[in-house]
XYZ file of C-alpha atoms in Angstrom:
270
model
C 109.656 119.476 68.123
C 107.098 118.680 70.794
C 106.672 115.198 72.178
C 103.863 113.726 74.225
C 104.752 113.288 77.891
C 103.290 110.830 80.373
C 103.870 110.348 84.084
C 103.536 107.096 85.985
C 103.165 107.094 89.778
C 103.761 103.532 90.862
C 106.037 100.954 92.423
C 109.301 99.583 91.116
C 109.531 95.951 89.962
C 113.175 94.931 89.857
C 112.238 92.014 87.573
C 111.166 94.511 84.909
C 107.806 92.976 84.065
C 105.431 95.250 85.960
C 105.259 98.597 87.715
C 107.444 101.537 86.741
C 109.613 99.413 84.486
C 106.712 98.056 82.443
C 105.209 101.539 82.186
C 108.383 103.113 80.833
C 108.891 100.317 78.298
C 105.326 100.764 77.087
C 105.588 104.560 76.872
C 108.788 104.225 74.861
C 107.339 101.666 72.471
C 104.369 103.954 71.797
C 106.482 107.058 71.202
C 105.829 108.888 74.460
C 108.386 110.444 76.812
C 107.959 108.823 80.214
C 108.483 110.222 83.713
C 108.209 108.432 87.048
C 107.337 108.936 90.678
C 108.296 105.802 92.608
C 106.051 104.995 95.579
C 107.578 101.709 96.727
C 110.276 99.247 95.819
C 109.108 95.677 95.409
C 111.660 92.884 95.671
C 110.144 90.373 93.295
C 110.710 87.949 90.500
C 108.506 85.720 88.382
C 107.832 83.393 91.328
C 106.445 86.052 93.666
C 107.004 89.128 95.823
C 109.702 88.725 98.442
C 109.264 92.167 100.011
C 107.750 95.640 99.575
C 109.672 98.679 100.796
C 107.667 101.934 100.704
C 109.357 105.213 99.795
C 108.952 107.846 102.508
C 106.101 110.321 102.301
C 108.620 113.151 101.938
C 110.424 111.315 99.147
C 107.218 110.828 97.173
C 106.109 114.419 97.756
C 109.453 115.732 96.522
C 109.301 113.571 93.393
C 105.809 114.886 92.638
C 106.910 118.487 93.176
C 110.062 118.042 91.093
C 107.907 116.746 88.254
C 105.169 119.322 88.602
C 107.574 122.272 88.819
C 109.276 121.507 85.510
C 107.097 119.229 83.371
C 103.514 119.182 82.151
C 102.540 115.588 81.396
C 99.481 115.282 79.186
C 98.446 112.073 80.910
C 99.167 110.475 84.274
C 98.697 106.929 85.478
C 98.760 105.524 88.968
C 99.725 101.980 89.838
C 100.789 100.696 93.255
C 100.099 103.531 95.696
C 100.357 101.280 98.766
C 98.794 103.434 101.497
C 95.962 105.869 102.182
C 98.484 108.592 103.006
C 100.154 108.272 99.602
C 96.789 108.236 97.828
C 95.790 111.492 99.529
C 99.126 113.039 98.624
C 98.765 112.087 94.962
C 95.228 113.516 94.881
C 96.496 116.776 96.411
C 99.371 117.135 93.953
C 97.127 116.173 91.036
C 94.964 119.189 91.778
C 97.879 121.488 92.651
C 99.561 120.987 89.269
C 96.332 120.790 87.220
C 97.376 117.564 85.528
C 94.961 115.901 83.117
C 93.891 112.498 81.822
C 94.261 110.444 84.998
C 94.373 106.679 84.435
C 93.933 104.652 87.622
C 95.185 101.088 87.577
C 93.995 100.048 91.058
C 96.902 97.730 91.838
C 95.884 95.739 94.899
C 97.264 92.203 94.624
C 100.322 90.793 92.851
C 99.999 87.929 90.364
C 101.164 85.477 93.024
C 98.642 86.757 95.588
C 100.769 89.163 97.659
C 98.854 92.286 98.781
C 100.141 95.528 97.242
C 97.591 97.952 98.735
C 96.915 98.249 102.434
C 93.321 97.456 103.393
C 92.541 100.937 104.727
C 93.812 102.437 101.479
C 91.002 100.967 99.379
C 88.450 103.439 100.735
C 90.887 106.331 100.275
C 91.358 105.303 96.654
C 87.578 105.365 96.152
C 86.906 108.672 97.894
C 90.086 110.700 97.339
C 91.461 109.750 93.916
C 88.897 107.910 91.833
C 86.662 111.007 91.384
C 89.537 112.612 89.445
C 89.968 109.673 87.071
C 89.323 109.825 83.369
C 89.419 106.029 83.311
C 89.822 103.302 85.946
C 91.047 99.895 84.776
C 90.454 97.108 87.325
C 90.666 93.400 86.676
C 87.860 91.297 88.114
C 89.320 90.819 91.652
C 90.115 94.532 91.869
C 86.632 95.460 90.645
C 85.154 93.186 93.315
C 87.141 94.989 96.023
C 86.150 98.412 94.695
C 82.455 97.656 94.285
C 81.992 95.107 97.106
C 80.159 92.780 94.728
C 80.822 89.326 93.364
C 81.605 89.235 89.647
C 80.940 85.919 87.940
C 79.715 86.863 84.472
C 79.559 89.592 81.837
C 76.437 91.271 83.192
C 78.074 91.595 86.599
C 81.147 93.142 84.967
C 78.802 95.658 83.351
C 77.232 96.416 86.737
C 80.680 96.840 88.314
C 81.663 99.258 85.553
C 78.502 101.273 86.221
C 79.277 101.451 89.923
C 82.828 102.645 89.304
C 81.526 105.429 87.062
C 79.007 106.326 89.760
C 81.969 106.671 92.143
C 83.289 109.454 89.906
C 85.512 107.904 87.258
C 84.471 109.199 83.831
C 85.110 105.805 82.219
C 85.527 102.322 83.659
C 87.293 99.416 81.976
C 86.605 96.107 83.726
C 88.967 93.565 82.240
C 87.962 89.969 81.650
C 91.261 88.140 81.908
C 90.367 86.474 85.212
C 87.142 85.011 83.764
C 88.574 81.682 82.657
C 85.256 80.131 81.639
C 85.611 81.123 77.994
C 88.090 80.870 75.149
C 87.635 84.617 74.601
C 88.571 87.545 76.826
C 85.971 90.308 76.885
C 86.906 93.665 78.410
C 83.993 95.962 79.226
C 84.400 99.717 78.708
C 81.625 101.940 80.065
C 81.399 105.674 79.388
C 78.470 106.492 81.647
C 75.890 105.877 78.930
C 76.901 102.927 76.789
C 79.129 99.871 76.794
C 81.919 98.930 74.421
C 83.294 95.409 74.300
C 86.854 94.523 73.370
C 87.295 90.844 72.553
C 90.410 88.774 71.990
C 91.274 85.101 71.954
C 92.517 83.877 75.327
C 96.183 82.878 75.252
C 97.005 79.932 77.483
C 100.322 80.907 79.044
C 101.860 81.460 82.461
C 103.785 84.488 81.169
C 101.327 87.213 82.122
C 103.228 89.183 84.766
C 102.546 92.902 84.415
C 99.627 92.681 82.011
C 97.557 95.193 83.987
C 100.412 97.683 84.268
C 101.248 97.381 80.592
C 97.618 97.651 79.458
C 96.973 100.806 81.503
C 100.333 102.290 80.496
C 99.429 101.832 76.830
C 96.125 103.629 77.454
C 98.040 106.415 79.183
C 100.490 106.739 76.302
C 97.747 106.976 73.710
C 95.851 109.567 75.761
C 99.069 111.585 76.028
C 99.179 111.684 72.227
C 95.621 113.007 72.046
C 93.608 109.859 71.348
C 90.033 109.497 72.529
C 89.453 107.065 75.383
C 87.908 104.449 73.096
C 90.748 104.746 70.589
C 93.338 104.595 73.385
C 91.777 101.477 74.898
C 91.512 99.826 71.470
C 95.207 100.379 70.741
C 96.161 99.312 74.259
C 94.169 96.094 73.882
C 96.063 95.267 70.690
C 99.344 96.133 72.424
C 98.776 93.790 75.362
C 97.418 91.010 73.153
C 100.621 91.064 71.111
C 102.702 91.228 74.292
C 101.029 88.084 75.636
C 100.947 86.131 72.382
C 104.623 86.654 71.526
C 105.892 85.444 74.883
C 109.485 85.871 76.002
C 109.593 82.767 78.188
C 111.589 84.463 80.946
C 111.639 83.120 84.502
C 110.445 80.046 86.369
C 107.044 81.474 87.307
C 104.706 84.110 85.878
C 107.076 85.601 83.307
C 106.851 89.119 81.864
C 105.011 90.004 78.697
C 106.804 91.058 75.515
C 106.827 94.843 75.263
C 108.597 94.684 71.892
C 105.854 92.651 70.196
C 103.347 95.319 69.108
C 105.791 97.543 67.231
C 107.602 94.565 65.764
C 104.295 93.389 64.312
C 103.610 96.814 62.854
C 107.022 96.731 61.202
C 106.374 93.231 59.858
C 109.108 91.667 61.957
C 108.924 88.223 63.551
């Protein structure tokens, strides 16, 4: 029996709502065997980030080599990479092991506002790693940092998606969750020629910690199973919508989403 395998290269969230923990939960729920390379350990809870402790360069390199020497993931996602040095290392190992289906979640700022990517690393992400991406999945603030443009409406999200594809990413998904001027969330997927729009009703809740990680992890899982990009994004959008709607209510701040929700709905469970 063969099983789809996916690798996540990201930070650890001890609260379990984002980062490596959210990725593994999502992979598992979607029937994919998950592997990890941990780049940093974040001390955080639903009220914020209390500290970020990077893993050494040698430690990350060894994790990448240990994975590449024995496994062949059919999709790979990156989350919090933290520094330009780590970004360059990941790009080097990506090419060395001929991995495929790179999903870049350009994690830059935590939900509470704490920076998760050093300033000098943004340019390294653009020049060193993004040209290898099958799909890049920024929210609006992340897309603004990548493209150096202000994004206030749908047409500007479309323009940002175009610019990200021009940077080298085959697809760009600019998410609309931070556009709070509408009762609908519209995510814009651009494939270099045409746009696709994924719409869902906005859920008014404070329990949205890890939505970006979970969304991109679901895309990664579906790509690992052989789905097209559009099909993977469509399933991932349904996955994160269910995870937000069926909230867990954990924590005093921005609580985690419900990774159980999507499969429970498919099984007809409450």
